[in-house]
XYZ file of C-alpha atoms in Angstrom:
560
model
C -9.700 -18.982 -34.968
C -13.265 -18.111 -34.058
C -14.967 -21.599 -32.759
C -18.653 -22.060 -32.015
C -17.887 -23.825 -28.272
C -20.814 -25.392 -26.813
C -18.856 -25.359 -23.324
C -19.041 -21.777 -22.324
C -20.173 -19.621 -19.317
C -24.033 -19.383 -19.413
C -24.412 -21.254 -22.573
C -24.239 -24.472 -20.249
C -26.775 -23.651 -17.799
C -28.929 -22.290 -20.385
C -28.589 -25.704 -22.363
C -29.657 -27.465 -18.908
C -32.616 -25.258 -18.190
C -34.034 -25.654 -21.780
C -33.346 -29.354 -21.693
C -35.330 -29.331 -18.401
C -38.234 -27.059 -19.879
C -38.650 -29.252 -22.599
C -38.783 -32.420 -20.514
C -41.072 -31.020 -18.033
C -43.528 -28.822 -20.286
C -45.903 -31.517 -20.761
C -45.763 -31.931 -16.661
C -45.778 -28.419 -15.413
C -48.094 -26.802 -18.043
C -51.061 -26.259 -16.367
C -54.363 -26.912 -18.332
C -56.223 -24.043 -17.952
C -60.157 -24.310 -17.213
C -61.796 -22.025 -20.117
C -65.228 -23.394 -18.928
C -66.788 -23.802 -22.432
C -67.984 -27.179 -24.240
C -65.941 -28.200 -27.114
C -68.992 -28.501 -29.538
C -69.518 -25.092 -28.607
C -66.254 -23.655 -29.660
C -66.278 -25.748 -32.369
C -69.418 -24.236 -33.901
C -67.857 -20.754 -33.436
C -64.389 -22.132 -35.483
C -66.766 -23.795 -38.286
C -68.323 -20.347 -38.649
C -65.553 -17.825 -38.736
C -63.527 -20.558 -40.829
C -65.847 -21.090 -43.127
C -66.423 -17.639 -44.100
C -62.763 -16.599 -45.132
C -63.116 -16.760 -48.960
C -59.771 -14.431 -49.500
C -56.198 -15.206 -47.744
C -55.181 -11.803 -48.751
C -58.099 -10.087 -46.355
C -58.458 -12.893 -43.192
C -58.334 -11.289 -39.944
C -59.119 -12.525 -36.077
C -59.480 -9.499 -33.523
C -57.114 -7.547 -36.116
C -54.476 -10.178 -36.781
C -54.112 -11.165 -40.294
C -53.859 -14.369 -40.352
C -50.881 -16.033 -42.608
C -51.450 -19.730 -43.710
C -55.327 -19.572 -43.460
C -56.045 -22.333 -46.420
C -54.384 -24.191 -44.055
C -55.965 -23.322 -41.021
C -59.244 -24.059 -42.765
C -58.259 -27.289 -44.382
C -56.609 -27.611 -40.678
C -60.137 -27.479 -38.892
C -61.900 -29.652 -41.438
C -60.348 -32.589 -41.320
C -61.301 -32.554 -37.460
C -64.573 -31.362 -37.969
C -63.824 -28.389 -36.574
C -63.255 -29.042 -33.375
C -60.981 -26.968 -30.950
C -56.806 -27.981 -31.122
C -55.618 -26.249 -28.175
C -58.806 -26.810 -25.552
C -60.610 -30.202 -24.414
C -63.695 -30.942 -22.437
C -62.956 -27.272 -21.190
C -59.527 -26.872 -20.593
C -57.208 -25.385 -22.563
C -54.059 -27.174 -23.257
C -50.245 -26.498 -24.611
C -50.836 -22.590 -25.045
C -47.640 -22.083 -23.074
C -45.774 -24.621 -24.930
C -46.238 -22.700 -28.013
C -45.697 -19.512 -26.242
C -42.025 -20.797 -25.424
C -41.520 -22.183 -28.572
C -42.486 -18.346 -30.816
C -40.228 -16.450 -28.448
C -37.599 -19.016 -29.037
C -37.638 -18.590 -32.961
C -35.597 -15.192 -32.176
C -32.879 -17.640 -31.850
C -33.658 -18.668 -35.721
C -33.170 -15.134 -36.807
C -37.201 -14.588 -36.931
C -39.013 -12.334 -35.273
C -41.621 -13.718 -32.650
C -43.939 -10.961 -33.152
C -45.026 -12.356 -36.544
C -46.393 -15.073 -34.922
C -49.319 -13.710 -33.266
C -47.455 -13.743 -29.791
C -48.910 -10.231 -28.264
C -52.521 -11.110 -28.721
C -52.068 -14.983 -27.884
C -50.042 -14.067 -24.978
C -53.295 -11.441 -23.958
C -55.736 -14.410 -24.680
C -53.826 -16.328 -22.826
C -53.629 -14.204 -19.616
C -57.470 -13.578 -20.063
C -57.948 -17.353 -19.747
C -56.182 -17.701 -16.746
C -58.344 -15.527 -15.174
C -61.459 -16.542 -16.257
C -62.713 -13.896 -18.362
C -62.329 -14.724 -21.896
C -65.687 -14.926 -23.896
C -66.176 -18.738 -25.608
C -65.691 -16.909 -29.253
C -62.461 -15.341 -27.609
C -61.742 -18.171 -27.111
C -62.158 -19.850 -30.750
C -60.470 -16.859 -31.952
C -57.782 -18.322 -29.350
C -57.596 -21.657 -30.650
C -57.119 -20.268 -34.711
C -54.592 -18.068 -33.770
C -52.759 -20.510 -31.792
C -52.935 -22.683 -34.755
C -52.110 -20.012 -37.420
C -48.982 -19.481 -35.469
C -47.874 -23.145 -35.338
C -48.437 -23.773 -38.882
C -46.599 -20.469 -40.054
C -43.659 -20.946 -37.663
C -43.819 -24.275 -38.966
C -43.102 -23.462 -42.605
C -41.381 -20.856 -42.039
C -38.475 -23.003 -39.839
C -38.711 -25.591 -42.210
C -38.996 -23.752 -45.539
C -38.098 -20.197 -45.124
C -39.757 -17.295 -44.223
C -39.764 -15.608 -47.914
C -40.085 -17.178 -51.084
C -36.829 -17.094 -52.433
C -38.153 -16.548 -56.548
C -40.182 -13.627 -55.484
C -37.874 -11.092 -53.983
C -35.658 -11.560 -57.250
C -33.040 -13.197 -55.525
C -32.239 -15.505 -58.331
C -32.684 -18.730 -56.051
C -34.165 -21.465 -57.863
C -32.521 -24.206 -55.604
C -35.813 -26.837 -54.813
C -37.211 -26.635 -51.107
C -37.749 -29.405 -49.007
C -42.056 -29.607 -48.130
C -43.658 -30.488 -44.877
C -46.921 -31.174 -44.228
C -47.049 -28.933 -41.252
C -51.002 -29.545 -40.523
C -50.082 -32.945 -40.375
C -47.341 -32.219 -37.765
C -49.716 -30.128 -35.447
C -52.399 -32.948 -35.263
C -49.551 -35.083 -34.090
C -47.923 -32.839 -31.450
C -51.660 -31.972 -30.310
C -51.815 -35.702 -30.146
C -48.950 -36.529 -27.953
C -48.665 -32.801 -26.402
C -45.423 -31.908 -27.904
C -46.225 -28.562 -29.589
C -42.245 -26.876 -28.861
C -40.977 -30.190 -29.596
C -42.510 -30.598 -32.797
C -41.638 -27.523 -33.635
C -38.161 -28.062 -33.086
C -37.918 -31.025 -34.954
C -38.769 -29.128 -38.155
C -35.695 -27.014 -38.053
C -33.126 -28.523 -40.859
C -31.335 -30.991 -38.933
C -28.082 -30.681 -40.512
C -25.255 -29.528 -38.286
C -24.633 -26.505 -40.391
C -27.748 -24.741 -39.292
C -27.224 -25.450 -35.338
C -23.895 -24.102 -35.647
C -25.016 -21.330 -37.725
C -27.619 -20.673 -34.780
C -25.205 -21.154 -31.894
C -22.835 -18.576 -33.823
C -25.541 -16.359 -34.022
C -26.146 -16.674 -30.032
C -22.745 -15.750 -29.118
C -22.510 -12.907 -31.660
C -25.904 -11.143 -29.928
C -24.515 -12.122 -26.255
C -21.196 -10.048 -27.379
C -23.758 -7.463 -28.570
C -25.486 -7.093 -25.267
C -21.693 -6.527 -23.992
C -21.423 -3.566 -25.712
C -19.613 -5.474 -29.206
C -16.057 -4.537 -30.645
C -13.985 -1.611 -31.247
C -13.199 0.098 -34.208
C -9.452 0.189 -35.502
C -8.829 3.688 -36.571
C -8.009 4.854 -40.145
C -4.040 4.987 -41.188
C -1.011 3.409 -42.989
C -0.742 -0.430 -43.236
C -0.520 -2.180 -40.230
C 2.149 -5.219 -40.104
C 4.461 -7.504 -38.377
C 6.834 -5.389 -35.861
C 4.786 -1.749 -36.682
C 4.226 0.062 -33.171
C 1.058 2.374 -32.586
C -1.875 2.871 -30.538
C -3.754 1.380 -33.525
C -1.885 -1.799 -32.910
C -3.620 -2.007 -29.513
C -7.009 -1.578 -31.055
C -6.311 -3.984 -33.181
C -5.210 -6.115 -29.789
C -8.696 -5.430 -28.567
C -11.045 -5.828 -31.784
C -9.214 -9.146 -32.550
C -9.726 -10.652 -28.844
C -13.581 -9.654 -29.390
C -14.084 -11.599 -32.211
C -12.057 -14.556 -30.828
C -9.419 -13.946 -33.325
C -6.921 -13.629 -30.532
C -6.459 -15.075 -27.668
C -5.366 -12.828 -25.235
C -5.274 -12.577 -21.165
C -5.013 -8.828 -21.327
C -5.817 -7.202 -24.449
C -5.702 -4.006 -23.336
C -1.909 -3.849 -23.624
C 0.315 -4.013 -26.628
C 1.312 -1.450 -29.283
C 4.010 -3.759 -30.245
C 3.021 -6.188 -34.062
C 4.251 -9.054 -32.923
C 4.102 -12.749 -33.993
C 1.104 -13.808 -31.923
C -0.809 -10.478 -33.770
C 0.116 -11.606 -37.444
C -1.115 -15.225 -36.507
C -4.212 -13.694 -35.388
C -5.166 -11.022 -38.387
C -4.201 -14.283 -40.613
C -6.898 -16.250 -39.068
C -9.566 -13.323 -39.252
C -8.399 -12.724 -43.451
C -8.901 -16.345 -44.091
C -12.585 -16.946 -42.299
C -13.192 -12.979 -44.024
C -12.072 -15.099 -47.577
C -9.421 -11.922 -47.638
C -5.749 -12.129 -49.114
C -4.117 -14.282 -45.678
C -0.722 -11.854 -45.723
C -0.960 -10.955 -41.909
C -1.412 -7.296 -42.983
C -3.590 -5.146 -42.098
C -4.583 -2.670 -45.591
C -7.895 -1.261 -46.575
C -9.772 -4.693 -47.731
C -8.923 -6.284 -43.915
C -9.295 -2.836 -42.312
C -12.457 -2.213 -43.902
C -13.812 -6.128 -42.353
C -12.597 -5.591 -38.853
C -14.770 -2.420 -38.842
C -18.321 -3.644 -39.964
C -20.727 -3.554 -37.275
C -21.376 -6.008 -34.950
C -24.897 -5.486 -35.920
C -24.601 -5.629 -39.352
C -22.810 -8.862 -39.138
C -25.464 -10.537 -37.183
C -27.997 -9.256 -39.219
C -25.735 -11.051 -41.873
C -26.009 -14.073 -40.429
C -29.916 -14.069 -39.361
C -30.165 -13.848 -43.533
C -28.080 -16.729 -44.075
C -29.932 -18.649 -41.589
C -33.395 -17.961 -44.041
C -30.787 -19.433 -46.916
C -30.121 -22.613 -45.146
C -34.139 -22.675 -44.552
C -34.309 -22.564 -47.611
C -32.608 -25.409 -48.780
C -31.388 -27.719 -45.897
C -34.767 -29.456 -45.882
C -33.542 -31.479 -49.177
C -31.439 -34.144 -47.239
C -29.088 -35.819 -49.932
C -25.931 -38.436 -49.186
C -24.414 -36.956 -51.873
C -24.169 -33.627 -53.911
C -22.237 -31.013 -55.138
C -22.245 -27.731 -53.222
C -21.134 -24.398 -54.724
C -21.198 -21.369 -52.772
C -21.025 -18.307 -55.394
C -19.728 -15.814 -52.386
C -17.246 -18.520 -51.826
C -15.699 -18.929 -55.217
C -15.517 -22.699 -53.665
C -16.848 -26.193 -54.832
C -17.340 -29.358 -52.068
C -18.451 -32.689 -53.036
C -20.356 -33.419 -49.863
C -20.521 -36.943 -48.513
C -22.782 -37.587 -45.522
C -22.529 -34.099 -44.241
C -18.529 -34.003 -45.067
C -16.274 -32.909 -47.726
C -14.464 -35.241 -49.773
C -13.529 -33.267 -52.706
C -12.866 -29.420 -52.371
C -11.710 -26.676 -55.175
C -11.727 -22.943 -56.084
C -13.943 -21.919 -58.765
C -14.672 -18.846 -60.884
C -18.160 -17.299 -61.048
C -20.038 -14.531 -62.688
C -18.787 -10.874 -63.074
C -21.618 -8.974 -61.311
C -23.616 -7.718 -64.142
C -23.745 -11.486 -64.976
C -24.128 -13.274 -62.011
C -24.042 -17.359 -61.623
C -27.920 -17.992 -60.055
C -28.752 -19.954 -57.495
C -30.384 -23.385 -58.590
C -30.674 -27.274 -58.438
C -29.422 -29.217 -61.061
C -28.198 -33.273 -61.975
C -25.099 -33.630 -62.922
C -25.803 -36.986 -65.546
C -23.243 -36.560 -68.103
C -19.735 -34.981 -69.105
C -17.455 -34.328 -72.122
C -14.101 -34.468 -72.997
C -12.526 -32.472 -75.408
C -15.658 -30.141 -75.372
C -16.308 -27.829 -78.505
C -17.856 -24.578 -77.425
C -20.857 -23.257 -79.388
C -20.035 -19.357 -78.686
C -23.653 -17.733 -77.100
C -25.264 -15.195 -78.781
C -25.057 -12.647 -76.952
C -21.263 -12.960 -76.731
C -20.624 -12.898 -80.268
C -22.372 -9.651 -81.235
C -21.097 -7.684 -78.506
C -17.575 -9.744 -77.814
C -16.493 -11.584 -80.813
C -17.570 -9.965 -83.595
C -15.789 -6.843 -82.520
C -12.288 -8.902 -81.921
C -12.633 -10.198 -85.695
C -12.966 -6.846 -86.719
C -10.236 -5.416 -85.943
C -7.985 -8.477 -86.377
C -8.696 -10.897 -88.998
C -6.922 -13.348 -87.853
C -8.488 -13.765 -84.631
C -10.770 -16.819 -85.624
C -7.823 -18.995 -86.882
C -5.679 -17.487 -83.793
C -8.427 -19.023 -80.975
C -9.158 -22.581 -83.296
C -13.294 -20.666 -84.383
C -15.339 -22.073 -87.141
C -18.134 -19.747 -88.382
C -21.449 -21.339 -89.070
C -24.663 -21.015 -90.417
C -27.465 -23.063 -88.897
C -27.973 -25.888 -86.869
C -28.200 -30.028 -86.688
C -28.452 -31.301 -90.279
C -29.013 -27.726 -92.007
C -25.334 -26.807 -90.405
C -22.923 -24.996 -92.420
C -19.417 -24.699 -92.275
C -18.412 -20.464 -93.867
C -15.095 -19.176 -94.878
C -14.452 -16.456 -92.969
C -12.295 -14.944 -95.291
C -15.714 -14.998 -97.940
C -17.287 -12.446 -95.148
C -16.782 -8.508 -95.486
C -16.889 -8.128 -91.178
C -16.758 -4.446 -91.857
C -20.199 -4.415 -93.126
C -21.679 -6.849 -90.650
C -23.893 -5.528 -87.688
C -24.250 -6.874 -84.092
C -27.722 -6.609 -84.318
C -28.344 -8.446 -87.636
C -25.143 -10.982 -87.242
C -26.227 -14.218 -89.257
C -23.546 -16.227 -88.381
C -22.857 -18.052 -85.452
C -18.833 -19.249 -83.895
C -18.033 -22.480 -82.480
C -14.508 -23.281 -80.830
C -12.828 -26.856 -81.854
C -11.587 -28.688 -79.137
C -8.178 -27.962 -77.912
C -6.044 -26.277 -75.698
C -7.617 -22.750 -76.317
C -11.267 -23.508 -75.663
C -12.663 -21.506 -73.200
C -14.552 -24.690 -71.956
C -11.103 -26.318 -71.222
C -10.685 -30.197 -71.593
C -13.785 -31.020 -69.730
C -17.275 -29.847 -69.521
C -19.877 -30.933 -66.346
C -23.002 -31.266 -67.521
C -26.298 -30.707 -65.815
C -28.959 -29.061 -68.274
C -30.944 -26.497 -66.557
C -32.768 -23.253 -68.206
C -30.392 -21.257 -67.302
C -27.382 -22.693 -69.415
C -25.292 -22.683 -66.448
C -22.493 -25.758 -66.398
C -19.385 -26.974 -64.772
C -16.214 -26.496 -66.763
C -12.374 -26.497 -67.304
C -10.435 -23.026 -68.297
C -7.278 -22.409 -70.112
C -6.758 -19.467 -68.051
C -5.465 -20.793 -64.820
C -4.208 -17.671 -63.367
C -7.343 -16.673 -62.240
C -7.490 -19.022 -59.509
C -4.868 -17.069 -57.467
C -7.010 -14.059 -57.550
C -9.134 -13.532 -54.159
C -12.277 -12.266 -55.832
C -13.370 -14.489 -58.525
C -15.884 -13.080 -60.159
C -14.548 -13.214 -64.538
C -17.232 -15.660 -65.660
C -20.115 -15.162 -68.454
C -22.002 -17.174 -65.415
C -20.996 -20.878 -66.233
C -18.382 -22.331 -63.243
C -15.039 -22.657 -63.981
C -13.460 -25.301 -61.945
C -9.962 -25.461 -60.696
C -10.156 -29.345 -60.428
C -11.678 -30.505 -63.182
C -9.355 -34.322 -63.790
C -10.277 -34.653 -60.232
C -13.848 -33.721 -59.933
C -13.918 -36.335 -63.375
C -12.164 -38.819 -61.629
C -14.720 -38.778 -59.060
C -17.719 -39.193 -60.691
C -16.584 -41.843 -63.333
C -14.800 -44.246 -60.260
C -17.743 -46.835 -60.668
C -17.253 -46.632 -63.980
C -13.466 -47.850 -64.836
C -12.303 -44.774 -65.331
C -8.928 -44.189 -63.587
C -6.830 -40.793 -63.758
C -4.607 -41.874 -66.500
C -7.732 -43.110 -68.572
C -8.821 -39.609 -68.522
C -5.884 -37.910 -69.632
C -5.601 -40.458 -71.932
C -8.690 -39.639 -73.734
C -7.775 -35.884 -73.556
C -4.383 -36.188 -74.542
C -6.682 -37.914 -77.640
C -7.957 -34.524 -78.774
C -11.263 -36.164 -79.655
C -14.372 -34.986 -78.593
C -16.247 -37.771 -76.141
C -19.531 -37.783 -74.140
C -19.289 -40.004 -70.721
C -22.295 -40.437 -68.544
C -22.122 -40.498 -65.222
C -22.650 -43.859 -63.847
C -24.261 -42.270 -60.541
C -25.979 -39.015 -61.141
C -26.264 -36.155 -58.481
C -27.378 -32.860 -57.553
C -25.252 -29.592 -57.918
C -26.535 -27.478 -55.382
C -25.432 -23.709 -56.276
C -26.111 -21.507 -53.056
C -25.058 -17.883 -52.281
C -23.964 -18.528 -48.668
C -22.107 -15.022 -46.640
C -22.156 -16.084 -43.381
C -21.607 -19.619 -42.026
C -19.902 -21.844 -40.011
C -17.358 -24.683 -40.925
C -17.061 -28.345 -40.367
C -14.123 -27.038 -38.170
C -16.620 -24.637 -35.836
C -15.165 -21.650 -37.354
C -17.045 -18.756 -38.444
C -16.949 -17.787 -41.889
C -17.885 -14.359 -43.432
C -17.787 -13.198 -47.167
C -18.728 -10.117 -48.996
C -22.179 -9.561 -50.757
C -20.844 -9.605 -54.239
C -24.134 -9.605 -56.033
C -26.600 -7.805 -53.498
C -28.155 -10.301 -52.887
C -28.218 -9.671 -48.777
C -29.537 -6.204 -49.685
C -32.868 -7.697 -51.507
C -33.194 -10.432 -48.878
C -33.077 -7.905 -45.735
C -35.571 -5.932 -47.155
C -38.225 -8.857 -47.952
C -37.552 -10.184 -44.493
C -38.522 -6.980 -42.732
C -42.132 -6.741 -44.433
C -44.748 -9.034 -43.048
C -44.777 -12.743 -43.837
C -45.726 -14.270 -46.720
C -48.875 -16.098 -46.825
C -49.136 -20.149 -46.994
């Protein structure tokens, strides 16, 4: 198994030397003499700050600059008096200097952060030739940079709704001005910054993961298996021993000499088993064309994988919750989380691509047992309606009632009144509603947790397609493979033991329970990440989605 180890050869000392940097930065920063009043400087910021009436078209010496309503509202509240100089020295420029080349480490690139021109102001400083409105410009771009890197690590770079990712999942908000007063304050600009990274242990791992992935980059990355029959236990080939050698890379196998080998032996098979199940591939120990096809993406392409994944986790990790629901789409999995751990865990079905389960936030308050299903629209004129055509009996066969309207104007139709021959999908009047039962697509219990999109939790009569590796079969609702389980969760404060529950169902009536303890269900879209274990996980874009967000990422940043 691949396992994010703290303990490694360079990681340590690199570890030691940042902890020492950050203890020391305050003491070994040297204030630099810039020789220029602060009520001087300040009456250059109050001009140029003052004067920016559009976001879209605010520029210092060429640099656009990002979050300037906050940058002005920034500067007002202090009256606008320099951040980053006092009584003519300027103060914690390196500190933030550190702290933007650093944010390569988050997946972002430093260079959006002003950190070319600061570093040139900077320099020009030092040696005592910088201009006072240099220097102003100086002191805004310093704080531009803060507050953008400041969102950006604690909120995402990109707005998720924007680049038609279909994220809706809320985002944590953090007064970031308010930070930077503080760290200028108590001169701790890198360490405030840090602090507004999510603090869950997901993203550190994710960010450690993504440290030893670009260190095995700069050591020229991992061989390609060549093309060819299946590959399994006691087959003998030179592709074996490339398979030796791209499995050691990754960690897969553990191996003193991995350049030796043509032999598929045990050891091997363990090894291509652990790199299918953190892939979410069929775990047969066999190498075909789906595991064949993993072992030879890029190194590249999978770190560029997981500097997207880190924007995800940006996205959402700021929401810190005891207790939620957690469904990764590119997973096909469900976790109840508990303080930062799994207590509950089960496969689930999704959305076929050309109707893909979003990503949103939603509270889970109530559920039903014995759930009727009210048939959507949209799948009765192009589904249904065509299946009752060409066999009458289909209604009776799958327990449907047609009707006509809704709440007290509802009405109950013979279907065998209704020439289907002559109705159209486009002018269908009726609408089809499944009774409770054994055949309802919504199984024997339905999660509720109304949202706009319509999406739910539910049980499914059709079991077998939990033992498929790709799950995508869904109309977008979540089909559960636990659902007694994830019920007898939720309704434990509420005397509601497992046999109550099948009780009730074994009932056949139709029941509403609410929740006693309501909570979010988090859907996320997750292809890279690491485990509570320390392994890392990969899974395949099923929706696009990593296309889309690559692309935003590479343009310049959005503005705050």
């Amino acid at each position: 198994m691949v396992r994010i180890k703290l303990i490694e050869k360079g990681i340590v000392a690199l570890l030691l030397v940042t902890v020492f940097l950050c203890r020391s930065s305050v003491a070994f920063e040297k204030d630099l003499t810039v020789q220029t009043p602060d009520s001087r400087l300040g009456q250059f910021i109050e001009k140029k700050v003052t004067k920016w009436k559009n976001p879209l078209r605010t520029f210092i010496g060429g640099e656009r600059i990002y979050s300037a309503v906050l940058v002005q509202n920034f500067y007002k509240a202090r009256n606008y008096q320099p951040a980053w100089s006092r009584n003519g020295h300027l103060m914690q420029a390196d500190s933030l200097i550190m702290a933007i080349e650093q944010a390569y480490g988050d997946g972002l690139t430093p260079d959006y952060y002003h950190l070319g021109p600061i570093k040139s102001l900077v320099d020009r400083a030092k040696k005592h030739v910088s201009a006072p409105i240099q220097i102003a410009d100086l002191d805004m771009l310093l704080t531009d940079a803060f507050i953008t890197l400041g969102c950006h690590l604690s909120g995402g770079c990109v707005d998720p709704v924007t680049i038609k990712s279909e994220w809706f999942a809320k985002r944590g908000e953090v007064d970031v001005s308010s930070v930077l007063e503080k760290a200028v304050r108590k001169r701790q600009i890198r360490e405030a910054l840090m602090r507004l990274r999510p603090e869950q242990g997901s993203y550190m791992r994710l960010r450690q993961a993504l440290a030893r992935y670009r260190a095995l980059s700069s050591r020229g990355g991992w061989p390609l298996v060549a093309a060819g029959p299946l590959l399994k236990k006691d087959a003998a080939s030179y592709r074996v021993a490339e398979l030796r050698k791209r499995l050691a890379a990754s960690d897969d196998l553990e191996t003193d000499n991995p350049e030796s080998g043509e032999l598929f032996d045990e050891k091997l098979e363990q090894a291509v088993i652990s790199f299918q199940k953190r892939h979410g591939l069929k775990a047969d120990g066999v190498v075909g064309p789906a595991t064949l096809s993993a072992l030879n993406v890029p190194l590249k392409q999978r770190i560029r994988q997981m500097e997207l994944n880190m924007e995800r986790l940006r996205w959402i990790l700021g929401n810190k919750e005891h207790r939620a629901i957690v469904v990764n789409i590119a997973d096909f999995r469900l976790n109840v989380i508990e303080n930062g751990k799994s207590v509950l865990s089960m496969k689930v079905v999704v959305g076929k691509p050309y109707l893909s389960t979003p990503v949103f936030t939603a509270k889970l308050s109530y559920l039903v047992i014995n759930p009727s299903w009210n048939v959507p629209d949209s799948i009765a004129r192009k589904e249904i309606l065509k299946k009752v055509r060409k066999d009458p009996r289909y209604l009776s066969k799958e327990n449907m009632e047609v009707l006509k309207g809704w709440g007290s104007r509802e009405e109950k139709i013979n279907p065998k009144t209704i020439d289907w021959s002559k109705i159209r999908p486009g002018t269908l009047p009726y609408r089809f509603r499944q009774r409770p039962g054994s055949l309802n697509a919504l199984g024997r219990i339905k999660f509720m947790l109304p949202n706009k999109f319509n999406v739910y939790l539910h049980d499914t009569p059709a079991r077998r397609l939990f033992s498929e590796n790709v799950r995508t079969f869904s109309h977008g609702c979540t089909r559960i493979e636990k659902p007694v389980e994830l019920a007898e969760y939720l309704l434990r404060d509420a005397g509601w033991t497992r046999k109550k529950i099948l009780d009730s169902i074994a009932e056949g009536k139709k029941q509403k329970v609410p929740v006693p303890h309501p909570l979010n269900v988090n859907f996320l879209y997750l292809t890279a990440w690491v485990d509570q274990e320390g392994t890392l996980q990969f899974r395949n874009d099923i929706y696009g989605r990593d296309k889309r967000l690559d692309k935003a990422l590479r343009r310049k940043p959005a503005l705050h």
